[in-house]
Every structure is written in structure tokens, then in C-alpha cells.
mmCIF file of C-alpha atoms and ligand atoms in Angstrom:
data_model
loop_
_atom_site.group_PDB
_atom_site.id
_atom_site.type_symbol
_atom_site.label_atom_id
_atom_site.label_comp_id
_atom_site.label_asym_id
_atom_site.label_seq_id
_atom_site.Cartn_x
_atom_site.Cartn_y
_atom_site.Cartn_z
ATOM 1 C CA MET A 1 182.536 -31.848 43.225
ATOM 2 C CA ASN A 2 182.248 -33.704 46.513
ATOM 3 C CA ASN A 3 185.815 -33.840 47.810
ATOM 4 C CA LYS A 4 185.008 -36.778 50.059
ATOM 5 C CA LEU A 5 184.657 -39.061 47.068
ATOM 6 C CA THR A 6 187.809 -40.699 45.794
ATOM 7 C CA ARG A 7 188.351 -40.362 42.066
ATOM 8 C CA ARG A 8 187.545 -44.061 41.623
ATOM 9 C CA GLN A 9 184.298 -43.740 43.563
ATOM 10 C CA TRP A 10 183.411 -40.694 41.523
ATOM 11 C CA LEU A 11 184.121 -42.429 38.251
ATOM 12 C CA ARG A 12 181.895 -45.313 39.219
ATOM 13 C CA ARG A 13 179.190 -43.012 40.560
ATOM 14 C CA GLY A 14 177.506 -42.891 37.167
ATOM 15 C CA SER A 15 175.618 -46.048 38.001
ATOM 16 C CA ALA A 16 173.664 -44.603 40.903
ATOM 17 C CA ALA A 17 173.231 -41.269 39.153
ATOM 18 C CA ALA A 18 171.739 -42.931 36.111
ATOM 19 C CA ALA A 19 169.398 -45.076 38.155
ATOM 20 C CA LEU A 20 168.028 -41.893 39.729
ATOM 21 C CA ALA A 21 167.989 -40.162 36.383
ATOM 22 C CA ILE A 22 165.519 -42.667 34.998
ATOM 23 C CA THR A 23 162.899 -41.993 37.680
ATOM 24 C CA PRO A 24 161.349 -38.693 36.533
ATOM 25 C CA HIS A 25 161.026 -39.885 32.962
ATOM 26 C CA SER A 26 159.871 -43.427 33.629
ATOM 27 C CA LEU A 27 156.145 -42.907 33.206
ATOM 28 C CA PRO A 28 155.205 -44.963 30.166
ATOM 29 C CA SER A 29 153.126 -43.129 27.609
ATOM 30 C CA LEU A 30 149.533 -44.363 27.528
ATOM 31 C CA MET A 31 149.547 -43.715 23.795
ATOM 32 C CA GLY A 32 152.617 -45.865 23.079
ATOM 33 C CA PRO A 33 156.005 -44.498 22.126
ATOM 34 C CA PRO A 34 155.946 -41.124 20.336
ATOM 35 C CA ALA A 35 158.184 -42.572 17.632
ATOM 36 C CA PRO A 36 157.136 -45.245 15.139
ATOM 37 C CA LYS A 37 160.160 -47.492 15.488
ATOM 38 C CA ALA A 38 163.746 -47.395 16.615
ATOM 39 C CA HIS A 39 166.420 -47.795 13.958
ATOM 40 C CA ASN A 40 167.787 -51.188 14.900
ATOM 41 C CA ASP A 41 169.251 -51.986 11.508
ATOM 42 C CA THR A 42 172.952 -52.334 10.968
ATOM 43 C CA VAL A 43 174.597 -49.789 8.645
ATOM 44 C CA ASN A 44 176.710 -51.511 5.979
ATOM 45 C CA GLY A 45 176.575 -54.596 8.187
ATOM 46 C CA PHE A 46 177.822 -52.782 11.323
ATOM 47 C CA VAL A 47 176.091 -51.943 14.592
ATOM 48 C CA ARG A 48 176.942 -48.225 14.667
ATOM 49 C CA LEU A 49 177.794 -47.037 18.164
ATOM 50 C CA SER A 50 180.532 -44.649 17.084
ATOM 51 C CA ALA A 51 178.894 -41.318 16.228
ATOM 52 C CA ASN A 52 176.515 -40.472 19.110
ATOM 53 C CA GLU A 53 173.425 -40.836 16.953
ATOM 54 C CA ASN A 54 169.995 -41.406 18.506
ATOM 55 C CA PRO A 55 168.164 -44.339 16.880
ATOM 56 C CA TYR A 56 164.845 -43.444 18.560
ATOM 57 C CA GLY A 57 164.212 -40.452 16.321
ATOM 58 C CA PRO A 58 162.871 -38.796 14.335
ATOM 59 C CA SER A 59 159.635 -38.621 16.317
ATOM 60 C CA LYS A 60 156.220 -39.380 14.862
ATOM 61 C CA ALA A 61 155.442 -35.662 14.751
ATOM 62 C CA ALA A 62 158.713 -34.883 12.952
ATOM 63 C CA ARG A 63 158.119 -37.624 10.368
ATOM 64 C CA GLU A 64 154.617 -36.338 9.651
ATOM 65 C CA ALA A 65 155.882 -32.780 9.314
ATOM 66 C CA MET A 66 158.683 -33.879 6.995
ATOM 67 C CA LEU A 67 156.288 -35.820 4.771
ATOM 68 C CA GLY A 68 154.018 -32.779 4.672
ATOM 69 C CA ALA A 69 156.947 -30.546 3.651
ATOM 70 C CA PHE A 70 157.603 -32.207 0.285
ATOM 71 C CA ASP A 71 155.548 -29.659 -1.638
ATOM 72 C CA GLU A 72 157.541 -26.852 -0.079
ATOM 73 C CA ALA A 73 160.826 -28.488 -1.049
ATOM 74 C CA CYS A 74 160.796 -26.459 -4.282
ATOM 75 C CA ARG A 75 161.434 -23.316 -2.195
ATOM 76 C CA TYR A 76 164.700 -22.048 -0.764
ATOM 77 C CA PRO A 77 164.679 -22.217 3.024
ATOM 78 C CA TYR A 78 164.922 -18.444 3.477
ATOM 79 C CA ALA A 79 161.534 -18.161 1.757
ATOM 80 C CA GLY A 80 159.831 -19.520 4.886
ATOM 81 C CA ALA A 81 161.024 -22.598 6.745
ATOM 82 C CA GLY A 82 164.364 -21.171 7.974
ATOM 83 C CA GLY A 83 162.751 -18.014 9.343
ATOM 84 C CA ASP A 84 159.843 -19.990 10.784
ATOM 85 C CA LEU A 85 162.162 -22.248 12.791
ATOM 86 C CA ALA A 86 164.183 -19.238 13.993
ATOM 87 C CA LYS A 87 160.952 -17.570 15.164
ATOM 88 C CA LEU A 88 159.834 -20.694 17.019
ATOM 89 C CA ILE A 89 163.198 -21.067 18.781
ATOM 90 C CA ALA A 90 163.256 -17.361 19.629
ATOM 91 C CA GLU A 91 159.781 -17.616 21.158
ATOM 92 C CA LYS A 92 160.789 -20.626 23.226
ATOM 93 C CA GLU A 93 164.005 -18.996 24.438
ATOM 94 C CA GLY A 94 162.546 -15.541 25.075
ATOM 95 C CA VAL A 95 164.801 -13.737 22.574
ATOM 96 C CA THR A 96 164.249 -12.133 19.156
ATOM 97 C CA PRO A 97 164.600 -14.063 15.857
ATOM 98 C CA GLU A 98 167.710 -11.911 15.241
ATOM 99 C CA HIS A 99 169.335 -13.771 18.145
ATOM 100 C CA ILE A 100 169.012 -17.079 16.266
ATOM 101 C CA VAL A 101 171.317 -18.523 13.588
ATOM 102 C CA ILE A 102 170.171 -21.732 11.904
ATOM 103 C CA GLY A 103 172.940 -23.976 10.596
ATOM 104 C CA CYS A 104 173.421 -27.224 8.675
ATOM 105 C CA GLY A 105 173.786 -29.053 11.965
ATOM 106 C CA SER A 106 175.402 -27.281 14.886
ATOM 107 C CA GLY A 107 178.616 -28.364 13.138
ATOM 108 C CA GLU A 108 178.165 -25.468 10.726
ATOM 109 C CA ILE A 109 177.572 -23.063 13.623
ATOM 110 C CA LEU A 110 180.834 -24.261 15.201
ATOM 111 C CA ARG A 111 182.703 -23.765 11.938
ATOM 112 C CA MET A 112 181.227 -20.300 11.291
ATOM 113 C CA ALA A 113 182.372 -19.172 14.733
ATOM 114 C CA GLY A 114 185.748 -20.895 14.352
ATOM 115 C CA VAL A 115 186.518 -18.959 11.174
ATOM 116 C CA THR A 116 185.114 -15.657 12.453
ATOM 117 C CA TYR A 117 187.343 -15.620 15.517
ATOM 118 C CA GLY A 118 190.225 -17.804 14.325
ATOM 119 C CA LEU A 119 191.117 -15.948 11.122
ATOM 120 C CA ASN A 120 194.087 -13.586 11.095
ATOM 121 C CA GLY A 121 195.931 -15.369 13.860
ATOM 122 C CA GLY A 122 193.055 -15.474 16.342
ATOM 123 C CA GLU A 123 193.755 -17.751 19.287
ATOM 124 C CA ILE A 124 191.276 -20.094 20.917
ATOM 125 C CA VAL A 125 191.215 -21.680 24.373
ATOM 126 C CA ALA A 126 189.609 -25.131 24.539
ATOM 127 C CA ALA A 127 189.590 -28.116 26.850
ATOM 128 C CA ASP A 128 191.434 -31.248 25.766
ATOM 129 C CA PRO A 129 189.891 -33.600 24.894
ATOM 130 C CA ALA A 130 186.681 -31.897 23.792
ATOM 131 C CA TYR A 131 184.670 -31.863 20.572
ATOM 132 C CA LEU A 132 186.965 -30.716 17.746
ATOM 133 C CA GLY A 133 184.459 -29.316 15.246
ATOM 134 C CA LEU A 134 185.272 -25.684 15.965
ATOM 135 C CA THR A 135 188.966 -25.732 16.766
ATOM 136 C CA ARG A 136 190.036 -28.070 13.959
ATOM 137 C CA TYR A 137 188.271 -26.007 11.333
ATOM 138 C CA ALA A 138 189.647 -22.736 12.732
ATOM 139 C CA GLU A 139 193.154 -24.225 12.695
ATOM 140 C CA THR A 140 192.883 -24.856 8.945
ATOM 141 C CA PHE A 141 192.503 -21.058 8.657
ATOM 142 C CA GLY A 142 195.597 -20.420 10.759
ATOM 143 C CA ALA A 143 194.112 -20.220 14.242
ATOM 144 C CA TYR A 144 196.085 -21.467 17.233
ATOM 145 C CA THR A 145 194.371 -23.494 19.947
ATOM 146 C CA HIS A 146 195.528 -23.443 23.575
ATOM 147 C CA LYS A 147 194.576 -26.943 24.678
ATOM 148 C CA VAL A 148 193.896 -27.135 28.388
ATOM 149 C CA PRO A 149 193.786 -30.669 29.857
ATOM 150 C CA LEU A 150 190.614 -31.715 31.683
ATOM 151 C CA ASP A 151 190.945 -31.986 35.451
ATOM 152 C CA GLU A 152 191.352 -35.284 37.297
ATOM 153 C CA TYR A 153 187.582 -35.842 37.125
ATOM 154 C CA MET A 154 187.652 -35.338 33.346
ATOM 155 C CA VAL A 155 185.774 -32.057 33.711
ATOM 156 C CA HIS A 156 186.766 -28.685 32.138
ATOM 157 C CA ASP A 157 189.456 -27.063 34.299
ATOM 158 C CA LEU A 158 187.974 -23.565 34.276
ATOM 159 C CA ASP A 159 190.714 -21.964 36.402
ATOM 160 C CA ALA A 160 193.437 -23.254 34.093
ATOM 161 C CA MET A 161 191.433 -22.159 31.045
ATOM 162 C CA TYR A 162 190.993 -18.672 32.486
ATOM 163 C CA GLU A 163 194.733 -18.314 32.938
ATOM 164 C CA ARG A 164 195.271 -18.949 29.237
ATOM 165 C CA ILE A 165 193.059 -16.067 28.050
ATOM 166 C CA SER A 166 195.619 -13.584 26.744
ATOM 167 C CA PRO A 167 194.756 -10.532 24.584
ATOM 168 C CA HIS A 168 195.385 -12.749 21.502
ATOM 169 C CA VAL A 169 192.593 -15.113 22.500
ATOM 170 C CA LYS A 170 189.424 -14.308 20.594
ATOM 171 C CA LEU A 171 187.258 -17.273 21.570
ATOM 172 C CA VAL A 172 186.907 -19.733 24.457
ATOM 173 C CA PHE A 173 185.250 -23.046 23.602
ATOM 174 C CA ILE A 174 183.325 -24.933 26.266
ATOM 175 C CA CYS A 175 181.629 -28.208 25.424
ATOM 176 C CA ASN A 176 178.970 -28.808 28.068
ATOM 177 C CA PRO A 177 178.233 -31.674 28.496
ATOM 178 C CA ASN A 178 181.601 -32.639 27.077
ATOM 179 C CA ASN A 179 182.222 -35.016 24.199
ATOM 180 C CA PRO A 180 183.979 -37.533 24.617
ATOM 181 C CA THR A 181 183.862 -37.718 28.419
ATOM 182 C CA GLY A 182 180.116 -37.130 28.965
ATOM 183 C CA THR A 183 180.907 -34.947 31.980
ATOM 184 C CA SER A 184 179.354 -31.558 32.695
ATOM 185 C CA VAL A 185 180.554 -28.456 34.505
ATOM 186 C CA ASP A 186 178.915 -27.177 37.687
ATOM 187 C CA PRO A 187 176.506 -24.530 36.285
ATOM 188 C CA ALA A 188 177.209 -21.887 38.947
ATOM 189 C CA LYS A 189 180.955 -22.170 38.297
ATOM 190 C CA LEU A 190 180.465 -22.069 34.549
ATOM 191 C CA ARG A 191 178.200 -19.021 34.816
ATOM 192 C CA ASP A 192 180.818 -17.160 36.889
ATOM 193 C CA PHE A 193 183.600 -18.185 34.527
ATOM 194 C CA ALA A 194 181.669 -17.217 31.403
ATOM 195 C CA THR A 195 180.595 -13.898 32.872
ATOM 196 C CA SER A 196 184.212 -12.890 33.581
ATOM 197 C CA ALA A 197 185.820 -14.535 30.560
ATOM 198 C CA SER A 198 183.329 -12.955 28.132
ATOM 199 C CA ASN A 199 184.862 -9.567 28.958
ATOM 200 C CA LYS A 200 188.059 -10.809 27.346
ATOM 201 C CA ALA A 201 186.916 -13.087 24.508
ATOM 202 C CA VAL A 202 183.771 -14.571 22.978
ATOM 203 C CA MET A 203 182.505 -17.566 24.944
ATOM 204 C CA PHE A 204 181.241 -20.402 22.766
ATOM 205 C CA ILE A 205 179.190 -22.912 24.743
ATOM 206 C CA ASP A 206 178.365 -26.078 22.834
ATOM 207 C CA GLU A 207 175.159 -27.511 24.321
ATOM 208 C CA ALA A 208 174.660 -30.350 21.823
ATOM 209 C CA TYR A 209 173.668 -32.782 24.603
ATOM 210 C CA ILE A 210 172.085 -30.392 27.103
ATOM 211 C CA GLU A 211 168.487 -31.569 26.542
ATOM 212 C CA LEU A 212 169.555 -34.999 27.764
ATOM 213 C CA MET A 213 170.383 -33.617 31.196
ATOM 214 C CA ASP A 214 167.774 -33.979 33.923
ATOM 215 C CA ASP A 215 167.748 -30.258 34.580
ATOM 216 C CA MET A 216 168.453 -28.484 31.348
ATOM 217 C CA ALA A 217 167.059 -25.172 32.639
ATOM 218 C CA ALA A 218 169.654 -25.039 35.427
ATOM 219 C CA ASN A 219 172.509 -25.972 33.126
ATOM 220 C CA THR A 220 171.986 -23.931 29.975
ATOM 221 C CA MET A 221 173.888 -20.651 29.628
ATOM 222 C CA THR A 222 171.313 -18.886 27.451
ATOM 223 C CA ASP A 223 170.603 -16.456 30.320
ATOM 224 C CA LEU A 224 174.035 -14.949 29.614
ATOM 225 C CA VAL A 225 172.979 -14.233 26.023
ATOM 226 C CA LYS A 226 169.912 -12.449 27.373
ATOM 227 C CA LYS A 227 172.247 -10.308 29.472
ATOM 228 C CA ASP A 228 173.913 -9.228 26.206
ATOM 229 C CA LEU A 229 177.264 -10.816 27.087
ATOM 230 C CA ASN A 230 179.735 -12.011 24.439
ATOM 231 C CA VAL A 231 178.293 -15.513 24.467
ATOM 232 C CA ILE A 232 177.249 -17.970 21.751
ATOM 233 C CA VAL A 233 175.237 -21.052 22.752
ATOM 234 C CA SER A 234 174.877 -23.804 20.139
ATOM 235 C CA ARG A 235 172.312 -26.614 20.067
ATOM 236 C CA THR A 236 171.327 -29.339 17.646
ATOM 237 C CA PHE A 237 168.430 -31.478 16.429
ATOM 238 C CA SER A 238 170.871 -34.390 15.990
ATOM 239 C CA LYS A 239 170.905 -35.719 19.546
ATOM 240 C CA ILE A 240 167.769 -35.799 21.736
ATOM 241 C CA PHE A 241 165.584 -35.246 18.652
ATOM 242 C CA GLY A 242 167.250 -38.078 16.693
ATOM 243 C CA MET A 243 167.530 -36.135 13.424
ATOM 244 C CA ALA A 244 171.290 -36.261 12.729
ATOM 245 C CA GLY A 245 170.724 -37.040 9.049
ATOM 246 C CA GLN A 246 168.624 -33.916 8.539
ATOM 247 C CA ARG A 247 171.508 -31.579 9.525
ATOM 248 C CA ILE A 248 169.750 -28.881 11.535
ATOM 249 C CA GLY A 249 171.359 -26.967 14.401
ATOM 250 C CA TYR A 250 171.231 -23.445 15.768
ATOM 251 C CA ALA A 251 172.960 -20.749 17.773
ATOM 252 C CA ILE A 252 171.485 -18.341 20.289
ATOM 253 C CA THR A 253 173.595 -15.205 20.523
ATOM 254 C CA ARG A 254 173.505 -11.413 20.502
ATOM 255 C CA PRO A 255 172.216 -10.085 17.136
ATOM 256 C CA ASP A 256 175.534 -8.384 16.254
ATOM 257 C CA ILE A 257 177.425 -11.644 16.853
ATOM 258 C CA ALA A 258 174.756 -13.579 14.917
ATOM 259 C CA LYS A 259 175.204 -11.242 11.964
ATOM 260 C CA ARG A 260 178.979 -11.460 12.105
ATOM 261 C CA ILE A 261 179.290 -15.258 12.200
ATOM 262 C CA GLN A 262 176.735 -15.694 9.401
ATOM 263 C CA GLU A 263 179.107 -13.983 7.004
ATOM 264 C CA TYR A 264 180.965 -17.312 6.991
ATOM 265 C CA ARG A 265 177.918 -19.463 6.309
ATOM 266 C CA MET A 266 178.697 -22.221 3.793
ATOM 267 C CA GLY A 267 175.343 -23.819 3.128
ATOM 268 C CA MET A 268 171.631 -23.647 3.773
ATOM 269 C CA PRO A 269 169.667 -26.198 5.784
ATOM 270 C CA ASN A 270 167.049 -28.228 3.931
ATOM 271 C CA VAL A 271 163.362 -27.329 4.040
ATOM 272 C CA VAL A 272 162.177 -30.839 4.941
ATOM 273 C CA GLY A 273 164.552 -31.012 7.908
ATOM 274 C CA LEU A 274 163.547 -27.529 9.046
ATOM 275 C CA ARG A 275 159.876 -28.532 9.165
ATOM 276 C CA GLY A 276 160.818 -31.712 11.071
ATOM 277 C CA ALA A 277 162.808 -29.618 13.540
ATOM 278 C CA MET A 278 159.834 -27.281 14.034
ATOM 279 C CA ALA A 279 157.594 -30.237 14.853
ATOM 280 C CA SER A 280 160.217 -31.580 17.297
ATOM 281 C CA LEU A 281 161.163 -28.468 19.237
ATOM 282 C CA ASN A 282 158.177 -28.451 21.593
ATOM 283 C CA ASP A 283 157.403 -32.177 21.434
ATOM 284 C CA THR A 284 158.086 -32.767 25.117
ATOM 285 C CA GLU A 285 156.605 -36.265 25.040
ATOM 286 C CA PHE A 286 159.139 -37.477 22.506
ATOM 287 C CA GLN A 287 161.985 -35.727 24.335
ATOM 288 C CA ALA A 288 161.020 -37.465 27.595
ATOM 289 C CA TYR A 289 160.835 -40.779 25.749
ATOM 290 C CA SER A 290 164.227 -40.251 24.125
ATOM 291 C CA ARG A 291 165.760 -39.246 27.463
ATOM 292 C CA LYS A 292 164.312 -42.317 29.168
ATOM 293 C CA MET A 293 165.422 -44.790 26.478
ATOM 294 C CA ILE A 294 168.926 -43.291 26.458
ATOM 295 C CA ALA A 295 169.129 -43.389 30.276
ATOM 296 C CA GLU A 296 168.254 -47.090 30.100
ATOM 297 C CA GLY A 297 170.977 -47.629 27.509
ATOM 298 C CA ARG A 298 173.517 -45.827 29.693
ATOM 299 C CA GLN A 299 172.506 -48.030 32.602
ATOM 300 C CA TYR A 300 173.130 -51.090 30.413
ATOM 301 C CA VAL A 301 176.694 -49.842 29.776
ATOM 302 C CA TYR A 302 177.265 -49.034 33.465
ATOM 303 C CA ASP A 303 176.093 -52.526 34.461
ATOM 304 C CA LEU A 304 178.335 -54.085 31.832
ATOM 305 C CA CYS A 305 181.301 -52.024 33.071
ATOM 306 C CA ASP A 306 180.570 -53.081 36.663
ATOM 307 C CA GLU A 307 180.492 -56.717 35.536
ATOM 308 C CA LEU A 308 183.805 -56.367 33.670
ATOM 309 C CA GLY A 309 185.460 -54.221 36.369
ATOM 310 C CA PHE A 310 185.810 -51.075 34.204
ATOM 311 C CA SER A 311 185.490 -47.564 35.626
ATOM 312 C CA TYR A 312 183.497 -44.918 33.775
ATOM 313 C CA THR A 313 182.572 -41.269 34.047
ATOM 314 C CA PRO A 314 179.047 -40.194 35.023
ATOM 315 C CA SER A 315 177.441 -39.280 31.708
ATOM 316 C CA THR A 316 174.512 -36.974 31.020
ATOM 317 C CA THR A 317 174.676 -37.661 27.281
ATOM 318 C CA ASN A 318 173.912 -40.436 24.793
ATOM 319 C CA PHE A 319 177.361 -41.987 25.194
ATOM 320 C CA VAL A 320 179.522 -43.410 27.964
ATOM 321 C CA PHE A 321 183.303 -43.100 28.321
ATOM 322 C CA PHE A 322 184.836 -46.075 30.091
ATOM 323 C CA HIS A 323 188.262 -47.434 30.934
ATOM 324 C CA THR A 324 189.088 -50.864 29.545
ATOM 325 C CA GLY A 325 192.876 -50.659 29.937
ATOM 326 C CA LYS A 326 193.184 -52.017 26.378
ATOM 327 C CA PRO A 327 194.625 -49.735 23.661
ATOM 328 C CA ILE A 328 191.601 -48.266 21.922
ATOM 329 C CA GLN A 329 192.912 -48.852 18.398
ATOM 330 C CA ALA A 330 193.271 -52.571 19.094
ATOM 331 C CA LEU A 331 189.836 -52.636 20.728
ATOM 332 C CA GLN A 332 188.300 -50.831 17.748
ATOM 333 C CA LYS A 333 189.736 -53.443 15.373
ATOM 334 C CA ALA A 334 188.636 -56.356 17.531
ATOM 335 C CA MET A 335 185.111 -54.937 17.864
ATOM 336 C CA GLN A 336 184.936 -54.235 14.144
ATOM 337 C CA LYS A 337 185.592 -57.922 13.520
ATOM 338 C CA GLU A 338 182.478 -58.526 15.630
ATOM 339 C CA ASN A 339 180.610 -55.999 13.420
ATOM 340 C CA VAL A 340 180.382 -53.328 16.120
ATOM 341 C CA LEU A 341 181.713 -49.788 15.560
ATOM 342 C CA ILE A 342 182.880 -47.956 18.701
ATOM 343 C CA GLY A 343 184.305 -44.452 19.260
ATOM 344 C CA ARG A 344 187.672 -43.315 17.910
ATOM 345 C CA PRO A 345 190.789 -42.754 20.078
ATOM 346 C CA PHE A 346 190.659 -39.652 22.289
ATOM 347 C CA PRO A 347 194.198 -38.845 23.415
ATOM 348 C CA PRO A 348 195.506 -38.806 26.073
ATOM 349 C CA TYR A 349 192.930 -41.405 27.206
ATOM 350 C CA LEU A 350 194.160 -44.042 24.805
ATOM 351 C CA ASP A 351 192.919 -47.027 26.783
ATOM 352 C CA TRP A 352 189.421 -45.594 27.233
ATOM 353 C CA CYS A 353 186.459 -46.213 24.964
ATOM 354 C CA ARG A 354 183.481 -44.022 24.011
ATOM 355 C CA ILE A 355 180.345 -45.935 23.229
ATOM 356 C CA SER A 356 177.177 -44.326 21.862
ATOM 357 C CA ILE A 357 173.804 -45.475 23.161
ATOM 358 C CA GLY A 358 171.849 -47.437 20.589
ATOM 359 C CA THR A 359 168.718 -49.535 20.886
ATOM 360 C CA ARG A 360 168.533 -52.303 23.485
ATOM 361 C CA GLU A 361 169.256 -54.777 20.689
ATOM 362 C CA ASN A 362 172.323 -52.750 19.594
ATOM 363 C CA MET A 363 173.581 -52.543 23.171
ATOM 364 C CA GLU A 364 173.220 -56.289 23.653
ATOM 365 C CA ALA A 365 175.211 -56.906 20.457
ATOM 366 C CA PHE A 366 177.858 -54.539 21.838
ATOM 367 C CA GLY A 367 177.844 -56.323 25.237
ATOM 368 C CA THR A 368 178.244 -59.743 23.655
ATOM 369 C CA ALA A 369 181.118 -58.512 21.470
ATOM 370 C CA LEU A 370 182.877 -56.696 24.327
ATOM 371 C CA ARG A 371 182.704 -59.716 26.645
ATOM 372 C CA LYS A 372 184.164 -61.818 23.820
ATOM 373 C CA VAL A 373 187.059 -59.512 22.906
ATOM 374 C CA MET A 374 188.016 -58.645 26.496
ATOM 375 C CA VAL A 375 188.702 -62.241 27.598
HETATM 376 C C1 PLP B 401 179.623 -31.756 21.252
HETATM 377 C C2 PLP B 401 179.139 -31.767 19.849
HETATM 378 N N1 PLP B 401 178.878 -30.608 19.243
HETATM 379 C C3 PLP B 401 178.448 -30.555 17.989
HETATM 380 C C4 PLP B 401 178.270 -31.714 17.260
HETATM 381 C C5 PLP B 401 177.827 -31.575 15.834
HETATM 382 O O1 PLP B 401 176.573 -32.115 15.666
HETATM 383 P P1 PLP B 401 175.605 -31.673 14.493
HETATM 384 O O2 PLP B 401 176.419 -31.023 13.427
HETATM 385 O O3 PLP B 401 174.986 -32.935 14.023
HETATM 386 O O4 PLP B 401 174.638 -30.717 15.097
HETATM 387 C C6 PLP B 401 178.523 -32.955 17.839
HETATM 388 C C7 PLP B 401 178.354 -34.194 17.080
HETATM 389 O O5 PLP B 401 178.553 -35.288 17.517
HETATM 390 C C8 PLP B 401 178.975 -32.984 19.173
HETATM 391 O O6 PLP B 401 179.271 -34.116 19.806
#
């Protein structure tokens, strides 16, 4: 973090960062967009900007693969599709298929790990606020979570988290980039932290939004898995790939950890979704398109915030966290009356709002509603 920036300047910095972020991905495809159409429709009459979905997916290639998978839908996924996706991911990541766990969304990966390490009084260290999928589930099995507030820049406070790792702590959860703040941790600092902390507890690094970063290779922590450290990295086909409804996610981790967490598997991913995920994984054209459209949507939110005088964090995800100064529950209700769904409250930032990036049309509906309710 550049110490010369004031917190306010830093919060507003997202605007410039996003403008730059668009540049490398701005080349329009000569073939037209690699997705047939964006999902502009309302859901039950609402513009849905509350769940960090990506309306630009699934890609053309994924749709074709899913249509072609209907015949195979009579087979259980372990008969072929599940193993085939694991092999493809392993090849891409330079690990063995035994390093890969496929889940019903990365949500299931988070829950498997939460139970594995949270049972029998296992303690967890997590930032607050961060995504709750792992810690909440583990807590229902008796786990205790040490919640460590984000720092003043709304970034994981790694030093404070390190201090909380007692011998009772079995897992440390890092959400990078973080949901709901959209912020990410400096990769060199995270690598150092994870290398030391993984001697004391399993490091779980949730990379649900990592493909949306400009430099995913520099930010992912999969190299630590390859060094055989106690590290689990989770990813998903729900975000950049726009396949949230298909429920496919995965973990990359040491084979012994992979085996252990799978003992708590609850379901099996569907064959059609698995084939769609396989067609998406190496579809770099669609990923660039998705990244570009989402960067444009973020810029729309930054511009709107600048117009309305709201600060916001620099986001590398498909959502933006911004400060309206209005209690979020009241804002949610007011926006709902305008048929727009926005993010839930994220204590302690109760006058901040998380908005997911939808289509241009969705974002304009959101902008019109926000201008109306904020007067
Ligand atoms: C940080 C993070 N991790 C994991 C998930 C779970 O996503 P999925 O189960 O669709 O892979 C989400 C969903 O929004 C998320 O924000």
C-alpha cells in the first residue's frame, strides 16, 4: 500500500485503476462476442444485482458442450465427466488429478473444508467481513471462528490474523479477492504469510474472483500447493465463466488433504455442468470478454459514485463496495421498491452497499433507482 495516499484518496482510486484495467482487454473480437447473449431479463420482476452473478455467461462454447452432454446425463459424474474435468484442471495447473477436488460450486469445497477442520472444537481464523460460506457452516458443527477486522483499507490484516493462530486453530481462511469489499492482498505479503502460517494450520485461500484480476498468475497461491504446503486453493465456474446455476467449483490441494476433505462431500456435480466447465476452462476469448464487460460495469459504478460523492474501494471483482452513508437495510428496501436487488448488510460497514455488476442495461436501471432514492 502506498503510504502517501490518504485513505480517502485510496478509496477513490478504483476509478483510475479500473480505467487502466480495461486497456489490455479492450480489443473487440472480430468474430463478435463469444457468448450468444447477456442475461438482461429481470428475475421475478427484479434486476438482480445482489449475488455476484455474471450475466455474460455461459459462453457459446459452454452452451454447445452442455447441449452435447444430454446423452451422457444418464451417467453418474464419476463415470467420466468429473474425472475428465479434474484431469483438465490438473493439466492446466501443472499438478496431478489427485490434487483436484470437484465440488457442487466452490461453496461445497468451502463446506467440506469447514467441517473437516472445524469439527471437534477446531478453531478457525478469518477476516471480518469476508465470505461466510466456510466459517458459518463449520460453526454449525461447533467450530469457533476468530474474526479479525479488516485493516483501514478494508484489506485482510495479515499481521493481526497471524497473532490469532493458536495451537487450537486448525484452519485460516483468506478470501482473495475479498467478498464483500472487492479488495485483494499484496501477493508477496500473502505468500510470506501463507508459507509461515501453513506450518501451524491449514491455509484455505478462496480465489473465487481471481480470474477477474488483471494478473491472475501473480496473485494466485497455487504455487504453494505445488510446494506441498498445507494449502487449499478454491476456484469456481460461477464468476468469470458465468455458470453459477450449474454449480461447479474445485479445489487444488495436496492429495492427502484432497482425500481428507472429500470424506465430507455431500453431493455430486451434474454431468451437463461438468462438460460446460470443461469447455470454459481454456476459453481465453470468453474470459477476456467477460473481464472487459465487467470492468466496464465497474467503471459505470465508479462514475456514478463520483457523481453522487460516494467513496468506494478499488475492486478486482464483479462487484463494487461503496459508501452511501445511508443504513443499508433502508437502502435495500428503497431499492427493492424500484425493483432492484442490492447486496445484504455487511457489518460493521452498515452504511455501505455491495452492488454486483450486471449488463449495461441492468446497471443503468440501478443508476436511475439509486439517484432517485438518494435524493
Ligand atoms: C468469495 C466467494 N467464495 C465462494 C463463493 C461460492 O460460489 P460458488 O458456490 O457458486 O462456487 C462465493 C459466491 O458468491 C464467493 O463470493
